[in-house]
XYZ file of C-alpha atoms in Angstrom:
398
model
C -0.118 0.034 -0.025
C 1.416 3.265 -1.063
C 1.020 6.511 0.938
C 0.638 10.012 -0.498
C 2.891 12.607 0.964
C 2.187 16.157 0.555
C 4.822 18.621 1.441
C 3.626 21.473 3.677
C 3.828 25.067 2.303
C 6.553 26.969 4.097
C 5.303 29.353 6.583
C 7.250 32.281 5.005
C 5.340 31.917 1.717
C 1.964 31.875 3.444
C 2.898 35.026 5.305
C 4.097 36.641 2.134
C 0.796 35.729 0.362
C -1.282 36.993 3.225
C 0.728 40.426 3.226
C 0.165 40.865 -0.367
C -3.563 40.101 0.017
C -3.727 42.519 2.739
C -1.797 45.196 0.774
C -4.188 44.477 -2.292
C -7.201 45.007 -0.100
C -5.754 48.106 1.527
C -4.965 49.614 -1.870
C -8.443 48.841 -3.101
C -10.031 50.413 -0.054
C -7.756 53.558 -0.465
C -8.765 53.801 -4.144
C -12.452 53.478 -3.167
C -12.108 55.969 -0.513
C -10.449 58.537 -2.952
C -13.231 57.972 -5.513
C -15.773 58.345 -2.849
C -14.222 61.609 -1.626
C -13.886 62.997 -5.315
C -17.572 62.195 -6.000
C -18.465 63.842 -2.684
C -16.605 66.992 -3.554
C -18.046 67.078 -6.949
C -21.387 66.823 -5.636
C -20.818 69.573 -3.239
C -19.401 71.640 -6.083
C -22.578 71.092 -8.097
C -24.736 71.928 -5.128
C -22.891 75.034 -4.440
C -22.916 76.119 -7.985
C -26.543 75.431 -8.221
C -27.165 77.458 -5.069
C -25.083 80.292 -6.286
C -26.925 80.396 -9.773
C -30.362 80.471 -7.937
C -29.035 83.234 -5.618
C -27.969 85.217 -8.758
C -31.415 84.782 -10.304
C -33.301 85.663 -7.057
C -30.993 88.740 -6.663
C -31.580 89.870 -10.176
C -35.402 89.359 -9.752
C -35.345 91.247 -6.540
C -33.297 94.082 -8.236
C -35.774 94.114 -11.129
C -38.721 94.228 -8.835
C -37.155 97.097 -6.863
C -36.367 98.988 -10.096
C -39.955 98.506 -11.242
C -41.285 99.745 -7.913
C -38.976 102.885 -7.894
C -40.006 103.681 -11.541
C -43.664 103.547 -10.686
C -45.244 107.016 -11.067
C -47.006 108.333 -8.153
C -50.461 109.759 -8.997
C -50.547 113.647 -9.315
C -53.010 113.751 -6.304
C -50.535 111.833 -4.078
C -47.535 113.909 -5.207
C -49.540 117.126 -4.785
C -50.644 116.006 -1.217
C -46.972 115.512 -0.405
C -45.902 118.829 -1.796
C -48.942 120.749 -0.667
C -49.551 122.031 -4.292
C -53.160 122.036 -5.641
C -54.129 119.789 -8.554
C -55.874 121.411 -11.460
C -58.252 119.483 -13.664
C -57.602 120.057 -17.293
C -60.070 122.516 -19.084
C -62.489 120.575 -21.241
C -62.551 123.242 -23.921
C -58.814 123.960 -24.024
C -57.242 124.358 -27.464
C -55.372 121.737 -29.536
C -51.866 122.631 -28.338
C -50.325 119.722 -30.291
C -51.441 121.102 -33.607
C -48.337 123.148 -34.191
C -45.928 120.223 -33.492
C -47.853 118.167 -36.000
C -47.663 121.069 -38.520
C -43.929 121.256 -38.040
C -43.470 117.381 -38.432
C -45.459 117.432 -41.594
C -43.671 120.329 -43.120
C -40.341 118.725 -42.352
C -41.437 115.464 -44.001
C -42.951 117.167 -47.115
C -39.795 119.154 -47.810
C -37.224 116.455 -46.753
C -35.744 118.991 -44.274
C -33.800 118.372 -41.154
C -35.717 120.697 -38.787
C -38.634 122.965 -38.816
C -39.571 126.074 -36.654
C -42.702 128.207 -36.302
C -42.572 131.762 -34.856
C -45.331 134.198 -34.181
C -45.076 137.775 -33.220
C -46.822 138.917 -30.116
C -47.045 142.146 -28.210
C -44.183 141.216 -26.150
C -41.761 138.756 -27.632
C -41.931 136.053 -30.347
C -43.037 132.615 -29.181
C -41.150 129.716 -30.796
C -41.953 126.067 -31.569
C -39.380 123.715 -33.154
C -38.645 120.108 -34.089
C -35.126 118.702 -34.866
C -33.237 121.426 -33.197
C -30.951 121.417 -30.059
C -31.555 123.903 -27.243
C -28.638 126.079 -28.410
C -29.926 126.000 -32.073
C -33.362 126.973 -30.820
C -31.973 130.136 -29.244
C -29.986 131.115 -32.400
C -32.748 130.337 -34.852
C -35.350 132.203 -32.652
C -33.111 135.270 -32.672
C -33.829 135.988 -36.371
C -37.487 136.813 -35.411
C -40.237 137.168 -37.857
C -38.957 138.427 -41.352
C -40.715 141.255 -43.227
C -41.916 139.376 -46.341
C -43.021 142.607 -48.124
C -45.523 140.640 -50.156
C -43.115 137.801 -51.025
C -44.403 134.137 -51.060
C -41.308 132.975 -49.188
C -37.829 133.954 -48.122
C -34.633 132.002 -48.179
C -32.313 132.538 -45.060
C -28.788 131.377 -44.470
C -26.947 130.589 -41.207
C -23.460 130.423 -40.042
C -23.841 128.494 -36.817
C -21.920 126.006 -34.773
C -22.023 122.208 -34.807
C -25.462 120.695 -34.302
C -26.413 118.205 -31.578
C -24.177 115.130 -31.017
C -21.536 116.524 -33.577
C -24.203 116.931 -36.408
C -23.708 119.456 -39.109
C -24.687 123.004 -38.314
C -27.929 124.486 -39.652
C -26.916 125.943 -43.203
C -30.062 127.409 -44.631
C -33.835 127.646 -44.555
C -36.979 128.447 -46.245
C -39.580 130.660 -44.573
C -43.233 131.332 -45.471
C -45.912 133.382 -43.704
C -47.604 131.320 -40.938
C -50.822 133.335 -40.655
C -52.757 135.082 -43.502
C -53.430 138.136 -41.443
C -50.868 140.888 -41.669
C -51.699 142.094 -38.229
C -50.720 138.699 -36.792
C -47.216 138.137 -38.163
C -45.729 134.660 -38.105
C -43.188 132.349 -39.899
C -43.099 128.686 -40.800
C -39.637 127.645 -41.761
C -37.873 124.471 -42.713
C -34.102 124.139 -42.201
C -31.386 121.915 -43.680
C -27.845 120.892 -42.603
C -26.870 120.046 -46.079
C -24.284 122.690 -47.347
C -25.503 122.741 -50.989
C -29.158 122.283 -50.442
C -31.246 124.954 -52.241
C -35.004 125.008 -51.697
C -37.127 125.143 -54.838
C -40.565 126.169 -55.937
C -41.869 122.734 -55.086
C -40.714 123.286 -51.591
C -42.640 126.446 -51.256
C -45.779 124.916 -52.689
C -45.367 121.973 -50.276
C -45.192 124.503 -47.218
C -48.191 126.383 -48.608
C -50.260 123.208 -48.964
C -49.292 122.265 -45.415
C -50.579 125.460 -44.170
C -53.699 125.550 -46.403
C -54.826 122.446 -44.484
C -53.552 123.371 -41.088
C -54.304 127.185 -40.730
C -57.871 126.644 -39.569
C -56.612 124.696 -36.595
C -53.740 127.113 -36.054
C -56.034 130.084 -35.902
C -58.118 128.536 -33.145
C -55.170 127.190 -31.272
C -53.276 129.145 -28.487
C -50.179 127.025 -29.080
C -48.184 130.117 -30.382
C -50.158 132.660 -28.510
C -49.387 131.448 -24.970
C -46.123 131.027 -23.518
C -46.552 127.256 -22.752
C -43.441 125.176 -23.023
C -42.835 123.533 -26.461
C -42.661 119.659 -26.103
C -38.987 118.630 -25.559
C -37.316 115.500 -26.923
C -35.499 112.896 -24.981
C -31.804 113.099 -26.190
C -31.327 109.356 -26.015
C -34.342 108.130 -27.921
C -35.461 111.392 -29.773
C -39.053 110.690 -28.391
C -40.934 113.287 -26.444
C -39.749 113.327 -22.838
C -41.657 112.759 -19.576
C -42.735 116.502 -19.097
C -43.949 116.537 -22.775
C -45.866 113.242 -22.248
C -47.936 114.660 -19.339
C -48.530 117.955 -21.361
C -49.600 116.266 -24.558
C -51.807 113.728 -22.773
C -53.618 116.511 -21.051
C -54.091 118.347 -24.464
C -55.054 115.312 -26.258
C -57.763 114.456 -23.706
C -59.057 118.027 -24.050
C -59.322 117.731 -27.788
C -60.832 114.225 -27.493
C -63.448 115.748 -25.229
C -64.242 118.706 -27.564
C -64.450 116.496 -30.602
C -66.126 113.490 -28.803
C -63.552 111.104 -30.187
C -61.821 108.127 -28.571
C -58.381 108.086 -27.093
C -56.224 105.172 -25.749
C -53.045 105.043 -23.727
C -50.407 102.302 -24.072
C -47.676 102.081 -21.406
C -44.600 99.951 -22.221
C -41.805 98.809 -19.970
C -38.711 96.780 -20.993
C -38.594 93.536 -19.328
C -35.664 93.043 -17.002
C -33.886 96.051 -17.787
C -31.844 96.022 -14.613
C -30.587 92.531 -15.497
C -29.745 93.776 -18.975
C -27.740 96.703 -17.538
C -25.808 94.345 -15.333
C -25.186 92.009 -18.271
C -23.943 94.244 -20.960
C -23.463 97.667 -19.274
C -25.375 100.834 -19.146
C -23.970 102.260 -22.507
C -24.936 99.147 -24.414
C -28.464 99.114 -22.620
C -28.827 102.730 -23.722
C -28.337 101.564 -27.262
C -30.983 98.886 -26.762
C -33.464 101.673 -25.546
C -32.542 103.882 -28.643
C -33.195 100.795 -30.913
C -36.571 100.023 -29.386
C -37.559 103.756 -29.838
C -36.597 103.677 -33.464
C -38.695 100.559 -34.003
C -41.533 102.209 -32.068
C -41.372 105.287 -34.411
C -41.596 102.937 -37.272
C -44.524 101.001 -36.290
C -46.530 103.864 -34.561
C -49.323 105.479 -36.504
C -49.401 108.955 -37.853
C -51.570 110.230 -35.004
C -49.728 108.287 -32.307
C -47.519 110.338 -29.955
C -44.582 107.898 -28.589
C -42.873 109.314 -25.411
C -39.999 108.073 -23.101
C -41.234 108.528 -19.573
C -37.945 107.231 -18.004
C -35.600 104.335 -17.757
C -37.099 101.606 -19.885
C -40.626 103.011 -19.689
C -42.477 104.465 -22.703
C -45.984 105.882 -23.043
C -47.945 106.191 -26.306
C -50.972 108.417 -26.670
C -53.090 107.136 -29.420
C -55.675 109.642 -30.564
C -58.874 108.633 -32.318
C -58.178 105.097 -31.209
C -59.452 102.468 -28.873
C -57.937 99.515 -26.930
C -57.804 97.419 -29.936
C -55.619 99.877 -31.798
C -53.294 100.070 -28.728
C -53.135 96.238 -28.650
C -52.351 96.185 -32.348
C -49.536 98.709 -31.885
C -48.138 96.408 -29.081
C -48.361 93.399 -31.299
C -46.598 95.105 -34.234
C -43.763 96.436 -31.926
C -43.334 92.861 -30.423
C -43.166 91.234 -33.916
C -40.782 93.883 -35.158
C -38.383 93.404 -32.190
C -38.463 89.580 -32.585
C -37.314 89.918 -36.071
C -34.376 92.104 -34.910
C -32.438 90.065 -32.240
C -29.707 92.265 -30.705
C -25.966 91.306 -30.552
C -25.078 89.548 -27.369
C -28.544 89.881 -25.929
C -31.012 88.119 -28.460
C -34.679 89.217 -28.565
C -35.698 91.903 -26.041
C -39.110 91.428 -24.593
C -41.402 94.158 -22.957
C -44.770 94.290 -21.342
C -47.685 96.627 -21.918
C -50.687 98.167 -20.297
C -53.659 99.624 -22.221
C -56.400 101.913 -20.965
C -59.103 103.691 -22.856
C -60.328 107.158 -21.894
C -63.540 106.808 -19.915
C -66.158 109.600 -19.609
C -64.908 110.669 -16.081
C -61.348 110.216 -16.618
C -58.686 112.810 -16.320
C -55.043 112.320 -17.217
C -54.079 111.028 -13.864
C -56.898 108.425 -13.740
C -56.022 107.213 -17.250
C -52.290 106.818 -16.314
C -53.165 105.050 -13.166
C -55.351 102.410 -14.957
C -52.823 101.970 -17.779
C -50.087 101.572 -15.162
C -52.236 98.919 -13.172
C -52.632 96.986 -16.314
C -48.891 97.158 -17.017
C -48.133 95.873 -13.461
C -50.505 92.930 -13.983
C -48.684 92.082 -17.292
C -45.423 92.177 -15.352
C -46.584 89.957 -12.608
C -48.363 87.505 -14.879
C -45.053 86.537 -16.600
C -44.039 89.550 -18.694
C -43.842 89.725 -22.649
C -47.541 90.394 -22.745
C -50.076 93.227 -22.906
C -53.088 93.545 -20.542
C -55.898 95.976 -21.153
C -57.688 97.708 -18.328
C -61.463 97.389 -17.864
C -63.449 99.790 -19.865
C -65.771 100.715 -17.074
C -64.702 101.473 -13.439
C -66.616 101.488 -10.154
C -67.162 105.318 -10.295
C -68.618 105.114 -13.843
C -71.136 102.434 -12.664
C -72.120 104.480 -9.569
């Protein structure tokens, strides 16, 4: 019978094997520990990054909300109560003060001129209305007074002035025609050009006479050039009517609407997240955004609409002989035009709108308050939309 003999493994070999196994296990545990730590740190970084991003969004929303609140216009009655000044209601039968501005715009358009001016002589000093001129140019042009036509249909005038606004060419020459037919009520309507070699023609004279033949009846009943009311000023950034002009024109358009028993609507606009845009691209670039919006607004506005910049990214458009549907249509046209013109480094700029129609018992303050309330509802409902105020208020029902 044979016996099977198995040699025992040396103890040293067993010890080495156990040591290698322990070392391998230790290395594996260390690797797993490092991987776990890296994953934990990566997760923490993602959590921190997500928290910071949400914090940035909330901070931007808070800044925008704060900006919207600060830009809200207090009603005239409240500001009057704070200052102690009385609030005067607009006269129902006051004259159409915006008629002269419309005549100037039409005269400039018909003759392809750069500016227009109307002057009327009074017992004291001439009163001036202009479009397309800087304040310094207004003073220089106004200094020529009303010319003595001596029976002439028109007079050509020349200027040797300084540079125009924002480095533009100076006013070089102009064409003036009598504003009023009465010799006892002297006046001048003139169109001005900055082109050095421009010469006005017989066609230009006829164009001005045609403009006046249509406009004189309204001018003769208007006190625009007979009272020392301020001429509507332009906002230097957007070339739209500025905030004081907005309130003045709205008062006058309401009075005209009352007298003629027509309709009137007010559209208030506000650029969405303007504070965020300022922080993202800087104030200078944001100013160019506002100027672009103003140009598009001018392009899509109707002939009777009066676009104004109230301040910041807020605009007001007075729509004469129009209702809320016309105002909503203007909002839609502006929205569509801006969506077709994405801006560099910014994309499509959205805005919100509020519309209000003139009610029988409305004054300018009440109309603005209702349009502002509709705008606020559009903002709080998600922005990039227009909301129309109710056409009847509680005081109308009472």
